[in-house]
């Protein structure tokens, strides 16, 4: 069964910290992996998509890495801000059929 | 601005009633998707469509129906056969590129509750 696990489920940090969110998956034959952000009561915002041939992607203060051999992806957030507070979800494409397999997310609180 | 518009934001359903959730996109995306989100569970795919006039069942299609008559629109009907419809419904879309999955982009969701 294809599964995605995100650890920790919740995280609270002071403003300014660098932090890492973890995502592990059971299927090494993934095609690519996508990180999203969800604010309370809102839809999802796509942050980064890593193709299977890539090892990382960067956007501003965000850096996502992908290690297919170990079944892991990490989302690194540099110099965290209160505005980063949200739930972060990872999902991978299992094959080219456009179906995403979802984790349950990490709820992040950045305290001023 | 390009994006995905879901309406209404909140919807209430009576017993035995069908309700339709709207999803419109002006991103010129080929593929569109409907997901259901429940507390403590990952997003679950209800239906998806890769081209106009074609759609496929996802993992939890029972009690739902869709149509794709226009590229921009992918409405979801929650029928009376869906016995537990209370959830947050999310619509998404993506470009099509042969051999390469493109990022999915999401609307702001519709929260459906039972009266």
PDB file of C-alpha atoms in Angstrom:
ATOM      1  CA  UNK A   1       0.000   0.000   0.000  1.00  0.00           C
ATOM      2  CA  UNK A   2       1.321   3.427  -0.941  1.00  0.00           C
ATOM      3  CA  UNK A   3       1.596   5.691   2.092  1.00  0.00           C
ATOM      4  CA  UNK A   4       3.034   9.041   3.071  1.00  0.00           C
ATOM      5  CA  UNK A   5       4.083   9.837   6.641  1.00  0.00           C
ATOM      6  CA  UNK A   6       4.811  13.335   7.867  1.00  0.00           C
ATOM      7  CA  UNK A   7       6.710  13.879  11.086  1.00  0.00           C
ATOM      8  CA  UNK A   8       6.196  15.740  13.340  1.00  0.00           C
ATOM      9  CA  UNK A   9       2.417  16.161  13.246  1.00  0.00           C
ATOM     10  CA  UNK A  10       2.763  19.543  14.950  1.00  0.00           C
ATOM     11  CA  UNK A  11       5.655  21.909  15.548  1.00  0.00           C
ATOM     12  CA  UNK A  12       5.953  25.192  17.457  1.00  0.00           C
ATOM     13  CA  UNK A  13       9.076  27.331  17.093  1.00  0.00           C
ATOM     14  CA  UNK A  14      10.161  30.885  17.902  1.00  0.00           C
ATOM     15  CA  UNK A  15      10.478  33.360  15.068  1.00  0.00           C
ATOM     16  CA  UNK A  16      13.806  33.301  13.252  1.00  0.00           C
ATOM     17  CA  UNK A  17      14.547  29.600  13.618  1.00  0.00           C
ATOM     18  CA  UNK A  18      15.545  27.437  10.706  1.00  0.00           C
ATOM     19  CA  UNK A  19      13.435  24.299  10.624  1.00  0.00           C
ATOM     20  CA  UNK A  20      12.982  21.024   8.767  1.00  0.00           C
ATOM     21  CA  UNK A  21       9.746  19.206   7.995  1.00  0.00           C
ATOM     22  CA  UNK A  22       9.962  15.538   7.103  1.00  0.00           C
ATOM     23  CA  UNK A  23       8.019  13.430   4.645  1.00  0.00           C
ATOM     24  CA  UNK A  24       8.612   9.712   4.086  1.00  0.00           C
ATOM     25  CA  UNK A  25       6.963   7.504   1.493  1.00  0.00           C
ATOM     26  CA  UNK A  26       6.729   3.791   0.930  1.00  0.00           C
ATOM     27  CA  UNK A  27       6.926   3.661  -2.865  1.00  0.00           C
ATOM     28  CA  UNK A  28      10.439   4.173  -4.256  1.00  0.00           C
ATOM     29  CA  UNK A  29       9.036   4.281  -7.785  1.00  0.00           C
ATOM     30  CA  UNK A  30       7.580   7.743  -7.356  1.00  0.00           C
ATOM     31  CA  UNK A  31       7.559  10.106 -10.306  1.00  0.00           C
ATOM     32  CA  UNK A  32       7.753  13.338  -8.393  1.00  0.00           C
ATOM     33  CA  UNK A  33       6.796  14.946  -5.103  1.00  0.00           C
ATOM     34  CA  UNK A  34       4.963  18.163  -4.310  1.00  0.00           C
ATOM     35  CA  UNK A  35       4.888  20.285  -1.141  1.00  0.00           C
ATOM     36  CA  UNK A  36       1.833  22.395  -0.300  1.00  0.00           C
ATOM     37  CA  UNK A  37       0.820  24.897   2.321  1.00  0.00           C
ATOM     38  CA  UNK A  38      -2.718  25.130   3.744  1.00  0.00           C
ATOM     39  CA  UNK A  39      -3.958  27.989   5.901  1.00  0.00           C
ATOM     40  CA  UNK A  40      -6.932  27.274   8.230  1.00  0.00           C
ATOM     41  CA  UNK A  41     -10.196  26.972   6.297  1.00  0.00           C
ATOM     42  CA  UNK A  42      -8.453  27.627   2.993  1.00  0.00           C
ATOM     43  CA  UNK A  43      -7.364  25.721  -0.069  1.00  0.00           C
ATOM     44  CA  UNK A  44      -3.839  24.513  -0.775  1.00  0.00           C
ATOM     45  CA  UNK A  45      -1.004  26.586  -2.159  1.00  0.00           C
ATOM     46  CA  UNK A  46       1.626  24.738  -4.183  1.00  0.00           C
ATOM     47  CA  UNK A  47       5.107  25.498  -2.828  1.00  0.00           C
ATOM     48  CA  UNK A  48       7.531  23.245  -4.674  1.00  0.00           C
ATOM     49  CA  UNK A  49       7.421  20.276  -7.036  1.00  0.00           C
ATOM     50  CA  UNK A  50      10.481  18.038  -7.341  1.00  0.00           C
ATOM     51  CA  UNK A  51      10.699  15.849 -10.429  1.00  0.00           C
ATOM     52  CA  UNK A  52      12.050  12.335  -9.858  1.00  0.00           C
ATOM     53  CA  UNK A  53      15.230  13.222 -11.747  1.00  0.00           C
ATOM     54  CA  UNK A  54      15.939  16.143  -9.399  1.00  0.00           C
ATOM     55  CA  UNK A  55      17.342  16.100  -5.887  1.00  0.00           C
ATOM     56  CA  UNK A  56      16.135  19.487  -4.691  1.00  0.00           C
ATOM     57  CA  UNK A  57      14.195  22.629  -5.499  1.00  0.00           C
ATOM     58  CA  UNK A  58      14.464  26.097  -3.980  1.00  0.00           C
ATOM     59  CA  UNK A  59      12.041  28.997  -3.789  1.00  0.00           C
ATOM     60  CA  UNK A  60      12.981  31.956  -1.620  1.00  0.00           C
ATOM     61  CA  UNK A  61      13.420  30.759   1.971  1.00  0.00           C
ATOM     62  CA  UNK A  62      12.159  27.282   1.097  1.00  0.00           C
ATOM     63  CA  UNK A  63      14.273  24.337  -0.007  1.00  0.00           C
ATOM     64  CA  UNK A  64      12.868  20.878  -0.662  1.00  0.00           C
ATOM     65  CA  UNK A  65      15.001  17.788  -1.168  1.00  0.00           C
ATOM     66  CA  UNK A  66      14.140  14.343  -2.480  1.00  0.00           C
ATOM     67  CA  UNK A  67      15.955  11.074  -1.772  1.00  0.00           C
ATOM     68  CA  UNK A  68      14.122   8.299  -3.577  1.00  0.00           C
ATOM     69  CA  UNK A  69      16.468   5.560  -2.342  1.00  0.00           C
ATOM     70  CA  UNK A  70      15.635   6.251   1.294  1.00  0.00           C
ATOM     71  CA  UNK A  71      12.028   7.243   0.582  1.00  0.00           C
ATOM     72  CA  UNK A  72      12.364  10.681   2.125  1.00  0.00           C
ATOM     73  CA  UNK A  73      11.758  14.326   1.331  1.00  0.00           C
ATOM     74  CA  UNK A  74      12.485  17.292   3.569  1.00  0.00           C
ATOM     75  CA  UNK A  75      11.216  20.856   3.443  1.00  0.00           C
ATOM     76  CA  UNK A  76      13.680  23.334   4.909  1.00  0.00           C
ATOM     77  CA  UNK A  77      12.355  26.741   5.974  1.00  0.00           C
ATOM     78  CA  UNK A  78      15.022  29.352   6.673  1.00  0.00           C
ATOM     79  CA  UNK A  79      14.562  32.230   9.121  1.00  0.00           C
ATOM     80  CA  UNK A  80      10.963  31.328   9.959  1.00  0.00           C
ATOM     81  CA  UNK A  81       8.358  34.095  10.314  1.00  0.00           C
ATOM     82  CA  UNK A  82       4.907  34.175  11.968  1.00  0.00           C
ATOM     83  CA  UNK A  83       3.410  34.316   8.470  1.00  0.00           C
ATOM     84  CA  UNK A  84       4.815  30.824   7.846  1.00  0.00           C
ATOM     85  CA  UNK A  85       2.324  29.407  10.355  1.00  0.00           C
ATOM     86  CA  UNK A  86       0.166  26.913   8.453  1.00  0.00           C
ATOM     87  CA  UNK A  87      -0.185  23.203   7.750  1.00  0.00           C
ATOM     88  CA  UNK A  88       2.389  21.813   5.327  1.00  0.00           C
ATOM     89  CA  UNK A  89       1.414  18.810   3.227  1.00  0.00           C
ATOM     90  CA  UNK A  90       3.516  16.601   1.019  1.00  0.00           C
ATOM     91  CA  UNK A  91       2.164  14.368  -1.724  1.00  0.00           C
ATOM     92  CA  UNK A  92       3.776  12.205  -4.377  1.00  0.00           C
ATOM     93  CA  UNK A  93       2.706  11.134  -7.825  1.00  0.00           C
ATOM     94  CA  UNK A  94       2.622   7.354  -8.073  1.00  0.00           C
ATOM     95  CA  UNK A  95       3.098   6.829 -11.753  1.00  0.00           C
ATOM     96  CA  UNK A  96       2.091   9.053 -14.598  1.00  0.00           C
ATOM     97  CA  UNK A  97      -1.615   8.820 -13.908  1.00  0.00           C
ATOM     98  CA  UNK A  98      -1.702  12.149 -12.045  1.00  0.00           C
ATOM     99  CA  UNK A  99      -3.003  10.653  -8.818  1.00  0.00           C
ATOM    100  CA  UNK A 100      -1.398  12.154  -5.762  1.00  0.00           C
ATOM    101  CA  UNK A 101      -0.810  10.148  -2.577  1.00  0.00           C
ATOM    102  CA  UNK A 102      -1.157  12.490   0.411  1.00  0.00           C
ATOM    103  CA  UNK A 103       0.341  12.807   3.877  1.00  0.00           C
ATOM    104  CA  UNK A 104      -1.650  14.165   6.828  1.00  0.00           C
ATOM    105  CA  UNK A 105       0.507  17.272   7.158  1.00  0.00           C
ATOM    106  CA  UNK A 106       2.622  19.046   9.744  1.00  0.00           C
ATOM    107  CA  UNK A 107       0.927  21.913  11.589  1.00  0.00           C
ATOM    108  CA  UNK A 108       3.513  24.664  12.075  1.00  0.00           C
ATOM    109  CA  UNK A 109       3.213  27.573  14.508  1.00  0.00           C
ATOM    110  CA  UNK A 110       5.907  30.271  14.409  1.00  0.00           C
ATOM    111  CA  UNK A 111       5.700  32.439  17.509  1.00  0.00           C
ATOM    112  CA  UNK A 112       6.710  36.119  17.481  1.00  0.00           C
TER     113      UNK A 112
ATOM    114  CA  UNK B   1      -5.640  37.175 -12.279  1.00  0.00           C
ATOM    115  CA  UNK B   2      -5.548  33.502 -13.249  1.00  0.00           C
ATOM    116  CA  UNK B   3      -6.838  31.020 -10.754  1.00  0.00           C
ATOM    117  CA  UNK B   4      -9.421  28.523  -9.617  1.00  0.00           C
ATOM    118  CA  UNK B   5     -12.760  29.707  -8.257  1.00  0.00           C
ATOM    119  CA  UNK B   6     -14.927  27.488  -6.116  1.00  0.00           C
ATOM    120  CA  UNK B   7     -18.428  28.449  -5.085  1.00  0.00           C
ATOM    121  CA  UNK B   8     -20.177  28.656  -2.790  1.00  0.00           C
ATOM    122  CA  UNK B   9     -17.751  28.917   0.127  1.00  0.00           C
ATOM    123  CA  UNK B  10     -20.315  27.330   2.485  1.00  0.00           C
ATOM    124  CA  UNK B  11     -23.169  25.010   1.525  1.00  0.00           C
ATOM    125  CA  UNK B  12     -25.872  23.254   3.521  1.00  0.00           C
ATOM    126  CA  UNK B  13     -27.679  20.144   2.383  1.00  0.00           C
ATOM    127  CA  UNK B  14     -31.006  18.797   3.521  1.00  0.00           C
ATOM    128  CA  UNK B  15     -31.828  15.099   3.723  1.00  0.00           C
ATOM    129  CA  UNK B  16     -32.493  13.579   0.298  1.00  0.00           C
ATOM    130  CA  UNK B  17     -31.236  16.633  -1.554  1.00  0.00           C
ATOM    131  CA  UNK B  18     -28.646  16.788  -4.325  1.00  0.00           C
ATOM    132  CA  UNK B  19     -26.288  19.758  -4.240  1.00  0.00           C
ATOM    133  CA  UNK B  20     -23.791  20.970  -6.828  1.00  0.00           C
ATOM    134  CA  UNK B  21     -20.422  22.534  -6.092  1.00  0.00           C
ATOM    135  CA  UNK B  22     -18.966  24.807  -8.745  1.00  0.00           C
ATOM    136  CA  UNK B  23     -15.340  24.872  -9.890  1.00  0.00           C
ATOM    137  CA  UNK B  24     -14.100  27.219 -12.621  1.00  0.00           C
ATOM    138  CA  UNK B  25     -10.521  27.796 -13.769  1.00  0.00           C
ATOM    139  CA  UNK B  26      -9.027  30.342 -16.157  1.00  0.00           C
ATOM    140  CA  UNK B  27      -5.536  28.844 -16.178  1.00  0.00           C
ATOM    141  CA  UNK B  28      -6.124  26.984 -19.446  1.00  0.00           C
ATOM    142  CA  UNK B  29      -5.359  23.740 -17.617  1.00  0.00           C
ATOM    143  CA  UNK B  30      -6.321  20.440 -19.206  1.00  0.00           C
ATOM    144  CA  UNK B  31      -6.832  18.357 -16.087  1.00  0.00           C
ATOM    145  CA  UNK B  32      -9.178  19.010 -13.186  1.00  0.00           C
ATOM    146  CA  UNK B  33      -9.724  17.162  -9.909  1.00  0.00           C
ATOM    147  CA  UNK B  34     -12.085  16.966  -6.956  1.00  0.00           C
ATOM    148  CA  UNK B  35     -10.833  16.045  -3.492  1.00  0.00           C
ATOM    149  CA  UNK B  36     -12.518  15.584  -0.164  1.00  0.00           C
ATOM    150  CA  UNK B  37     -10.729  16.572   3.069  1.00  0.00           C
ATOM    151  CA  UNK B  38     -11.816  15.251   6.471  1.00  0.00           C
ATOM    152  CA  UNK B  39     -10.148  15.933   9.842  1.00  0.00           C
ATOM    153  CA  UNK B  40      -7.392  13.428  10.579  1.00  0.00           C
ATOM    154  CA  UNK B  41      -7.376  12.006   7.049  1.00  0.00           C
ATOM    155  CA  UNK B  42      -5.326  12.784   3.990  1.00  0.00           C
ATOM    156  CA  UNK B  43      -6.991  14.272   0.947  1.00  0.00           C
ATOM    157  CA  UNK B  44      -8.985  11.689  -0.995  1.00  0.00           C
ATOM    158  CA  UNK B  45      -9.613  11.868  -4.719  1.00  0.00           C
ATOM    159  CA  UNK B  46     -13.273  11.770  -5.777  1.00  0.00           C
ATOM    160  CA  UNK B  47     -13.121  12.275  -9.556  1.00  0.00           C
ATOM    161  CA  UNK B  48     -10.686  13.627 -12.090  1.00  0.00           C
ATOM    162  CA  UNK B  49     -10.832  14.694 -15.723  1.00  0.00           C
ATOM    163  CA  UNK B  50      -7.934  14.916 -18.148  1.00  0.00           C
ATOM    164  CA  UNK B  51      -9.846  16.332 -21.116  1.00  0.00           C
ATOM    165  CA  UNK B  52     -13.265  17.732 -21.958  1.00  0.00           C
ATOM    166  CA  UNK B  53     -16.110  15.188 -22.013  1.00  0.00           C
ATOM    167  CA  UNK B  54     -14.024  12.591 -20.203  1.00  0.00           C
ATOM    168  CA  UNK B  55     -13.600  11.833 -16.499  1.00  0.00           C
ATOM    169  CA  UNK B  56     -12.541   8.957 -14.263  1.00  0.00           C
ATOM    170  CA  UNK B  57     -13.519   7.798 -10.806  1.00  0.00           C
ATOM    171  CA  UNK B  58     -11.073   8.386  -7.998  1.00  0.00           C
ATOM    172  CA  UNK B  59     -10.860   6.477  -4.740  1.00  0.00           C
ATOM    173  CA  UNK B  60     -14.218   7.537  -3.241  1.00  0.00           C
ATOM    174  CA  UNK B  61     -16.570   8.253  -6.180  1.00  0.00           C
ATOM    175  CA  UNK B  62     -19.680   6.575  -4.740  1.00  0.00           C
ATOM    176  CA  UNK B  63     -22.456   9.099  -4.089  1.00  0.00           C
ATOM    177  CA  UNK B  64     -20.877  11.756  -6.317  1.00  0.00           C
ATOM    178  CA  UNK B  65     -21.190  12.714  -9.982  1.00  0.00           C
ATOM    179  CA  UNK B  66     -19.342  15.142 -12.263  1.00  0.00           C
ATOM    180  CA  UNK B  67     -19.448  16.564 -15.761  1.00  0.00           C
ATOM    181  CA  UNK B  68     -16.813  18.187 -17.960  1.00  0.00           C
ATOM    182  CA  UNK B  69     -18.620  19.955 -20.793  1.00  0.00           C
ATOM    183  CA  UNK B  70     -16.165  22.853 -20.925  1.00  0.00           C
ATOM    184  CA  UNK B  71     -12.434  22.993 -20.326  1.00  0.00           C
ATOM    185  CA  UNK B  72     -12.901  25.705 -17.707  1.00  0.00           C
ATOM    186  CA  UNK B  73     -15.578  24.029 -15.619  1.00  0.00           C
ATOM    187  CA  UNK B  74     -15.800  20.824 -13.563  1.00  0.00           C
ATOM    188  CA  UNK B  75     -18.899  20.850 -11.300  1.00  0.00           C
ATOM    189  CA  UNK B  76     -19.339  18.206  -8.604  1.00  0.00           C
ATOM    190  CA  UNK B  77     -22.796  16.974  -7.556  1.00  0.00           C
ATOM    191  CA  UNK B  78     -23.145  15.423  -4.118  1.00  0.00           C
ATOM    192  CA  UNK B  79     -26.136  13.132  -4.415  1.00  0.00           C
ATOM    193  CA  UNK B  80     -28.497  11.865  -1.735  1.00  0.00           C
ATOM    194  CA  UNK B  81     -26.704   8.519  -2.031  1.00  0.00           C
ATOM    195  CA  UNK B  82     -23.683  10.041  -0.271  1.00  0.00           C
ATOM    196  CA  UNK B  83     -24.599   9.333   3.354  1.00  0.00           C
ATOM    197  CA  UNK B  84     -21.762  11.243   4.984  1.00  0.00           C
ATOM    198  CA  UNK B  85     -21.237  14.347   2.846  1.00  0.00           C
ATOM    199  CA  UNK B  86     -20.046  16.721   5.573  1.00  0.00           C
ATOM    200  CA  UNK B  87     -16.496  17.667   4.574  1.00  0.00           C
ATOM    201  CA  UNK B  88     -14.284  20.289   2.981  1.00  0.00           C
ATOM    202  CA  UNK B  89     -14.249  19.885  -0.817  1.00  0.00           C
ATOM    203  CA  UNK B  90     -11.275  21.036  -2.853  1.00  0.00           C
ATOM    204  CA  UNK B  91     -11.017  21.469  -6.606  1.00  0.00           C
ATOM    205  CA  UNK B  92      -7.654  21.464  -8.389  1.00  0.00           C
ATOM    206  CA  UNK B  93      -6.292  21.733 -11.913  1.00  0.00           C
ATOM    207  CA  UNK B  94      -3.027  21.095 -13.731  1.00  0.00           C
ATOM    208  CA  UNK B  95      -1.452  21.325 -17.154  1.00  0.00           C
ATOM    209  CA  UNK B  96      -0.924  18.210 -19.226  1.00  0.00           C
ATOM    210  CA  UNK B  97       2.565  17.338 -20.362  1.00  0.00           C
ATOM    211  CA  UNK B  98       3.266  13.925 -21.808  1.00  0.00           C
ATOM    212  CA  UNK B  99       5.462  11.876 -19.495  1.00  0.00           C
ATOM    213  CA  UNK B 100       5.704  14.570 -16.839  1.00  0.00           C
ATOM    214  CA  UNK B 101       3.322  15.407 -14.006  1.00  0.00           C
ATOM    215  CA  UNK B 102       2.690  19.104 -13.597  1.00  0.00           C
ATOM    216  CA  UNK B 103       1.922  20.881 -10.301  1.00  0.00           C
ATOM    217  CA  UNK B 104      -1.675  20.856  -9.150  1.00  0.00           C
ATOM    218  CA  UNK B 105      -3.191  24.205  -8.227  1.00  0.00           C
ATOM    219  CA  UNK B 106      -6.112  24.469  -5.819  1.00  0.00           C
ATOM    220  CA  UNK B 107      -9.177  26.593  -5.200  1.00  0.00           C
ATOM    221  CA  UNK B 108     -10.197  27.889  -1.769  1.00  0.00           C
ATOM    222  CA  UNK B 109     -12.633  25.057  -1.112  1.00  0.00           C
ATOM    223  CA  UNK B 110     -16.315  24.599  -0.298  1.00  0.00           C
ATOM    224  CA  UNK B 111     -17.396  23.495   3.158  1.00  0.00           C
ATOM    225  CA  UNK B 112     -20.508  21.298   2.979  1.00  0.00           C
ATOM    226  CA  UNK B 113     -22.630  20.608   6.043  1.00  0.00           C
ATOM    227  CA  UNK B 114     -25.852  18.714   6.722  1.00  0.00           C
ATOM    228  CA  UNK B 115     -28.909  20.558   8.015  1.00  0.00           C
TER     229      UNK B 115
END
